[in-house]
Coordinates of C-alpha atoms in Angstrom, one line a residue:
M120 CA -57.3 -3.9 19.7
P121 CA -58.0 0.0 19.9
Q122 CA -56.7 1.5 17.1
E123 CA -52.7 3.0 17.9
E124 CA -52.7 6.9 18.1
R125 CA -51.3 8.4 15.5
E126 CA -49.3 12.0 15.3
E127 CA -47.6 14.3 12.5
R128 CA -43.8 16.6 13.4
R129 CA -41.9 18.5 11.6
I130 CA -38.2 18.9 11.4
Q131 CA -37.3 22.4 10.9
F132 CA -33.6 22.6 9.1
V133 CA -31.5 25.5 9.7
S134 CA -31.0 25.2 5.7
R135 CA -31.1 24.4 2.5
E136 CA -27.2 22.9 2.9
E137 CA -28.3 21.2 5.4
A138 CA -31.5 19.5 4.5
V139 CA -29.7 17.7 1.9
A140 CA -26.2 16.9 3.8
V141 CA -28.6 14.9 6.2
L142 CA -31.7 14.0 4.2
G143 CA -29.0 13.3 1.6
K144 CA -28.5 13.9 -2.3
N145 CA -31.6 13.8 -4.3
D146 CA -33.5 12.9 -0.8
E147 CA -31.3 9.7 -0.9
F148 CA -30.7 9.2 2.9
L149 CA -34.3 9.7 3.5
R150 CA -36.4 7.3 1.0
M151 CA -32.8 4.8 2.4
V152 CA -35.9 5.5 5.8
S153 CA -38.3 5.7 4.2
G154 CA -38.6 2.7 3.5
K155 CA -38.2 0.8 6.4
V156 CA -41.2 2.3 8.3
S157 CA -44.7 2.6 7.6
S158 CA -44.7 6.6 8.9
R159 CA -45.3 9.2 5.4
L160 CA -42.3 11.3 5.8
L161 CA -42.9 14.3 2.7
A162 CA -39.3 16.9 2.7
R163 CA -40.2 20.1 2.5
D164 CA -38.1 23.2 1.4
D165 CA -36.4 22.9 4.4
E166 CA -39.2 21.1 6.5
L167 CA -40.0 18.0 6.9
V168 CA -43.5 16.0 7.8
I169 CA -43.5 12.8 9.7
S170 CA -46.4 10.9 10.2
G171 CA -48.1 7.7 11.4
V172 CA -48.1 5.3 15.0
K173 CA -46.8 7.9 17.4
T174 CA -44.5 5.6 18.8
E175 CA -42.9 5.4 15.1
V176 CA -43.3 8.1 14.6
E177 CA -41.2 9.5 17.9
E178 CA -38.6 7.3 16.5
L179 CA -38.2 9.2 13.5
C180 CA -37.9 12.2 14.8
A181 CA -35.3 10.8 17.9
L182 CA -33.4 9.4 14.0
F183 CA -33.3 12.8 12.4
D184 CA -32.2 15.1 15.3
E185 CA -29.4 13.2 15.7
L186 CA -27.9 13.3 12.4
I187 CA -28.1 16.9 12.8
F188 CA -26.5 16.7 15.9
L189 CA -24.6 15.5 14.0
Y190 CA -24.1 17.1 10.8
R191 CA -24.0 20.4 13.3
E192 CA -20.4 19.0 15.0
G193 CA -19.0 19.6 11.8
N194 CA -18.3 16.0 9.9
R195 CA -20.1 14.6 7.1
V196 CA -23.5 12.6 7.2
T197 CA -22.8 9.3 5.1
A198 CA -25.3 6.0 4.2
H199 CA -24.0 4.6 7.3
D200 CA -24.3 6.4 10.0
V201 CA -27.9 6.6 8.6
Q202 CA -28.3 3.1 8.1
Y203 CA -26.4 2.5 12.1
S204 CA -28.3 5.0 13.8
T205 CA -31.0 3.5 12.6
K206 CA -31.3 0.3 14.2
M207 CA -30.3 2.0 17.0
I208 CA -32.8 4.0 17.6
K209 CA -34.8 1.2 16.9
A210 CA -33.3 -0.8 19.5
G211 CA -33.6 1.9 21.7
N212 CA -30.2 2.9 22.5
Q213 CA -30.1 6.5 22.2
D214 CA -28.4 7.9 24.7
K215 CA -25.2 4.8 23.2
L216 CA -25.6 7.3 19.8
H217 CA -25.4 10.2 21.2
Q218 CA -22.1 9.0 23.2
M219 CA -20.8 7.8 20.7
F220 CA -21.6 10.9 18.6
L221 CA -19.9 13.4 20.8
D222 CA -17.0 10.7 21.1
T223 CA -14.2 13.1 19.1
I224 CA -10.9 11.8 19.4
M225 CA -9.3 13.9 17.5
V226 CA -9.4 16.3 13.6
T227 CA -7.3 15.1 11.0
A228 CA -4.9 17.4 8.7
R229 CA -8.0 17.6 6.5
G230 CA -10.1 19.1 8.9
R231 CA -11.7 15.6 9.8
Q232 CA -13.3 14.2 12.4
I233 CA -12.7 11.3 13.7
K234 CA -14.6 9.4 16.1
P235 CA -16.5 5.9 17.0
K236 CA -19.2 4.5 13.7
T237 CA -20.2 1.5 15.5
L238 CA -20.8 0.1 20.1
G239 CA -17.4 -2.4 18.7
Q240 CA -15.5 1.0 17.6
S241 CA -16.5 3.2 21.2
C242 CA -15.8 0.2 23.2
Y243 CA -12.6 -0.5 21.5
L244 CA -12.0 3.6 22.7
E245 CA -13.1 2.5 25.5
A246 CA -10.3 -0.4 26.4
I247 CA -7.5 1.6 25.0
R248 CA -8.2 4.1 27.1
Q249 CA -8.5 2.3 30.6
N250 CA -6.5 -0.3 30.0
D251 CA -2.0 -0.5 29.5
I252 CA -2.7 -3.9 26.8
T253 CA -5.7 -4.0 24.0
I254 CA -6.1 -7.0 21.4
G255 CA -8.8 -6.3 19.2
I256 CA -10.2 -9.0 17.1
G257 CA -11.7 -8.6 14.4
P258 CA -13.1 -8.7 10.5
A259 CA -11.6 -6.3 7.9
G260 CA -13.4 -2.9 8.1
T261 CA -14.7 -2.3 11.2
G262 CA -11.6 -0.1 11.7
K263 CA -9.1 -2.0 14.1
T264 CA -5.7 -1.0 12.6
F265 CA -7.0 3.7 12.2
L266 CA -9.1 3.8 15.2
A267 CA -5.8 2.5 17.2
V268 CA -2.9 5.3 14.9
A269 CA -5.7 7.8 15.6
M270 CA -5.6 6.9 19.6
A271 CA -1.7 6.9 19.0
V272 CA -1.3 10.6 17.0
F273 CA -3.7 11.9 19.9
S274 CA -1.4 10.3 22.5
L275 CA 1.5 11.5 21.2
K276 CA -0.1 15.1 20.7
Q277 CA -1.0 15.1 24.7
K278 CA 1.9 14.8 25.5
A279 CA 1.3 11.5 27.1
V280 CA 3.7 9.4 25.6
E281 CA 6.7 10.5 23.9
R282 CA 6.9 8.6 19.3
I283 CA 4.4 5.6 18.2
V284 CA 5.8 2.6 17.4
L285 CA 4.2 0.9 14.3
T286 CA 4.7 -3.0 13.7
R287 CA 3.6 -6.3 12.1
P288 CA 5.4 -9.0 11.1
A289 CA 6.2 -9.5 7.3
V290 CA 4.5 -12.5 6.7
E291 CA 1.6 -12.9 3.9
A292 CA 0.2 -15.9 2.1
G293 CA 2.6 -17.1 -0.6
E294 CA 4.9 -14.4 0.1
K295 CA 9.1 -14.7 1.2
L296 CA 10.7 -11.5 2.1
G297 CA 13.9 -12.4 0.1
F298 CA 11.9 -13.0 -3.0
L299 CA 11.4 -9.0 -3.3
P300 CA 13.0 -6.8 -4.9
G301 CA 14.8 -3.8 -3.5
D302 CA 16.9 -3.3 0.3
L303 CA 15.2 -4.1 4.0
Q304 CA 13.1 -0.7 3.9
E305 CA 11.5 -1.8 0.5
K306 CA 11.0 -5.6 1.2
V307 CA 8.8 -4.5 4.5
D308 CA 7.2 -2.1 3.7
P309 CA 3.9 -2.6 1.4
Y310 CA 4.0 -5.1 4.5
L311 CA 2.8 -1.5 6.2
R312 CA 1.7 0.0 3.9
P313 CA -2.0 0.1 6.2
L314 CA 0.2 1.7 8.3
Y315 CA 1.1 4.1 6.6
D316 CA -2.3 5.0 4.6
A317 CA -3.9 5.5 8.4
L318 CA -1.0 7.8 9.4
Y319 CA -1.1 9.8 6.6
D320 CA -4.7 10.5 6.3
I321 CA -4.5 11.6 10.5
L322 CA -1.8 13.8 10.5
G323 CA -1.1 15.5 6.6
Q324 CA 2.5 13.8 4.5
E325 CA 4.4 17.1 5.6
T326 CA 3.9 16.1 9.5
F327 CA 4.2 12.2 9.2
Q328 CA 7.7 12.6 7.8
K329 CA 9.2 15.7 9.3
F330 CA 8.3 12.3 12.4
M331 CA 9.3 9.8 11.2
T332 CA 12.4 11.7 10.1
K333 CA 12.8 12.6 13.9
N334 CA 12.2 9.0 15.2
I335 CA 9.4 10.5 17.0
I336 CA 7.0 7.4 14.5
E337 CA 9.0 4.1 14.4
V338 CA 7.3 2.4 11.3
A339 CA 9.4 -1.5 11.1
P340 CA 8.9 -5.3 11.1
L341 CA 8.1 -7.3 14.4
A342 CA 11.3 -8.2 14.1
Y343 CA 12.7 -5.4 15.0
M344 CA 11.3 -5.2 18.0
R345 CA 13.7 -8.7 19.9
G346 CA 15.8 -7.7 22.7
R347 CA 14.2 -4.4 22.7
T348 CA 12.4 -2.3 26.2
L349 CA 9.8 0.1 25.4
D350 CA 8.8 3.2 27.3
N351 CA 6.7 6.1 26.8
S352 CA 5.6 5.0 23.6
F353 CA 2.1 4.1 21.8
I354 CA 2.9 0.5 20.3
I355 CA 0.8 -0.9 17.1
L356 CA 0.9 -4.4 16.7
D357 CA -1.6 -5.1 13.4
E358 CA -2.1 -8.3 11.9
A359 CA -1.2 -10.7 14.9
Q360 CA -2.6 -13.4 14.1
N361 CA 0.8 -14.1 11.1
T362 CA 2.1 -14.1 14.5
T363 CA 3.2 -16.9 16.3
P364 CA 3.2 -18.8 20.0
E365 CA 6.3 -16.9 20.5
Q366 CA 7.2 -13.7 18.6
M367 CA 3.7 -12.7 20.7
K368 CA 5.5 -13.1 23.9
M369 CA 8.6 -11.0 23.5
F370 CA 6.1 -8.1 21.8
L371 CA 4.8 -8.1 24.8
T372 CA 7.1 -8.4 27.3
R373 CA 8.0 -5.3 25.4
L374 CA 6.7 -3.1 27.0
G375 CA 8.3 -0.3 29.4
F376 CA 6.7 2.4 31.9
G377 CA 4.2 5.0 30.6
S378 CA 3.2 2.7 27.6
K379 CA 0.5 1.3 25.4
M380 CA 0.2 -1.0 23.8
V381 CA -2.6 -2.3 21.1
V382 CA -2.8 -6.0 19.6
I383 CA -4.8 -6.2 16.7
G384 CA -5.9 -8.9 14.1
D385 CA -8.2 -11.2 12.4
I386 CA -8.6 -14.9 13.9
T387 CA -9.9 -15.6 10.4
Q388 CA -7.1 -14.8 8.0
V389 CA -4.2 -16.6 9.3
D390 CA -1.6 -16.4 6.3
L391 CA 1.3 -18.1 8.8
P392 CA 2.6 -21.4 7.6
R393 CA 0.1 -25.3 7.8
G394 CA 0.6 -26.3 11.2
N395 CA 2.0 -22.9 12.9
F396 CA -0.1 -21.7 15.4
S397 CA -1.4 -17.9 15.9
G398 CA -0.6 -16.2 18.4
L399 CA -2.9 -14.5 18.4
K400 CA -5.1 -17.0 19.6
H401 CA -3.0 -18.2 21.8
A402 CA -3.1 -14.8 23.9
Q403 CA -6.0 -14.4 23.4
A404 CA -6.4 -17.7 26.3
V405 CA -3.6 -17.3 28.1
L406 CA -3.7 -13.3 28.9
A407 CA -7.0 -14.1 29.8
G408 CA -9.0 -12.1 33.1
I409 CA -5.5 -9.9 33.8
N410 CA -5.7 -7.1 35.2
G411 CA -5.4 -3.7 32.9
I412 CA -5.1 -6.4 29.7
E413 CA -8.1 -6.4 27.5
T414 CA -10.3 -8.4 24.5
V415 CA -12.4 -6.6 22.4
F416 CA -14.7 -8.6 19.8
F417 CA -15.8 -7.0 16.6
T418 CA -19.0 -8.8 14.3
D419 CA -19.7 -7.5 11.1
G420 CA -22.7 -5.8 12.9
D421 CA -19.3 -3.4 13.2
V422 CA -18.2 -3.2 9.2
V423 CA -18.1 0.4 8.4
R424 CA -16.9 0.0 4.7
H425 CA -19.7 -0.1 2.0
E426 CA -22.6 -2.9 3.3
I427 CA -22.1 -5.4 1.2
V428 CA -18.8 -6.1 2.9
G429 CA -20.5 -6.8 6.2
K430 CA -23.2 -9.5 4.4
I431 CA -19.2 -11.2 2.5
I432 CA -18.7 -11.6 5.7
K433 CA -21.7 -13.4 7.7
A434 CA -22.0 -15.4 3.7
Y435 CA -18.1 -16.6 4.7
E436 CA -18.9 -17.3 8.2
R437 CA -21.8 -19.4 7.2
F438 CA -20.2 -21.2 4.8
E439 CA -17.3 -21.8 6.6
S440 CA -19.6 -23.6 10.4
S441 CA -20.8 -25.2 8.0
N442 CA -18.1 -26.4 5.7
P443 CA -14.8 -27.0 8.8
G444 CA -12.9 -28.5 6.3
P445 CA -11.0 -27.1 3.8
I446 CA -12.8 -27.0 0.4

């Protein structure tokens, strides 16, 4: 068997700061990559030397080229970026990875760029751009809500819509609104907190409060949507797995002219009373094949939280597939 061709390549960083950003503090990211390859990676001041089998060296050069590009575009390189980029390069998807890094939706009030971090997120954003109604289904931590809110804010700032309407059903495991303290707004606020958090992060608290006061942003429980027609709006339904089929039909038929809808949920986390069928599952079947409506499915591979979250999701999927009945 012929011996594989070997090669040595050098990557030059423009500064020590750039080297630390791409290789990680105390070479954390470099060790993360090095532990998965046979090539030798050696960091010397502002230079990275890679030596090994030619094909692997080329993959590693492509990886660090993309991470450097990400950093020079004004982004902070994270452990997730390194891990996911490594998988993409290994699978021969450098072009798709580069397109992801190019796709900046907007910049938050704190100067952070919002962009897709996985192929699933990239497909989700494209679906929102191309369709009147987008349904995002998948586990927690995949960015479904945050990216939808970012697209809503972007549409508002581009004057593509005149307002943002955010809603979710007031249903949680074991909770009833009547047992919570306070007036109606105080009762529903805990259910809407994830939406508030996304808006605070993207807009900053001052701008968010200004938009709320002017009714440019409306955050309300799903029950408030009945009887309305929402024109020139970007409408997001979060936690849609906790709607009934009747509620889902009511919500979807609120869509008016010049509006977009995004429906978000996790069909493995239904908190409806026993015997009630999820409106999200129902809509998934009813709306299949309708032009202008697209469903995007996220997987554990799209989780952008701590790496162990993806492992937890996989573990539950394995357990539930082999134990279909109650524990």
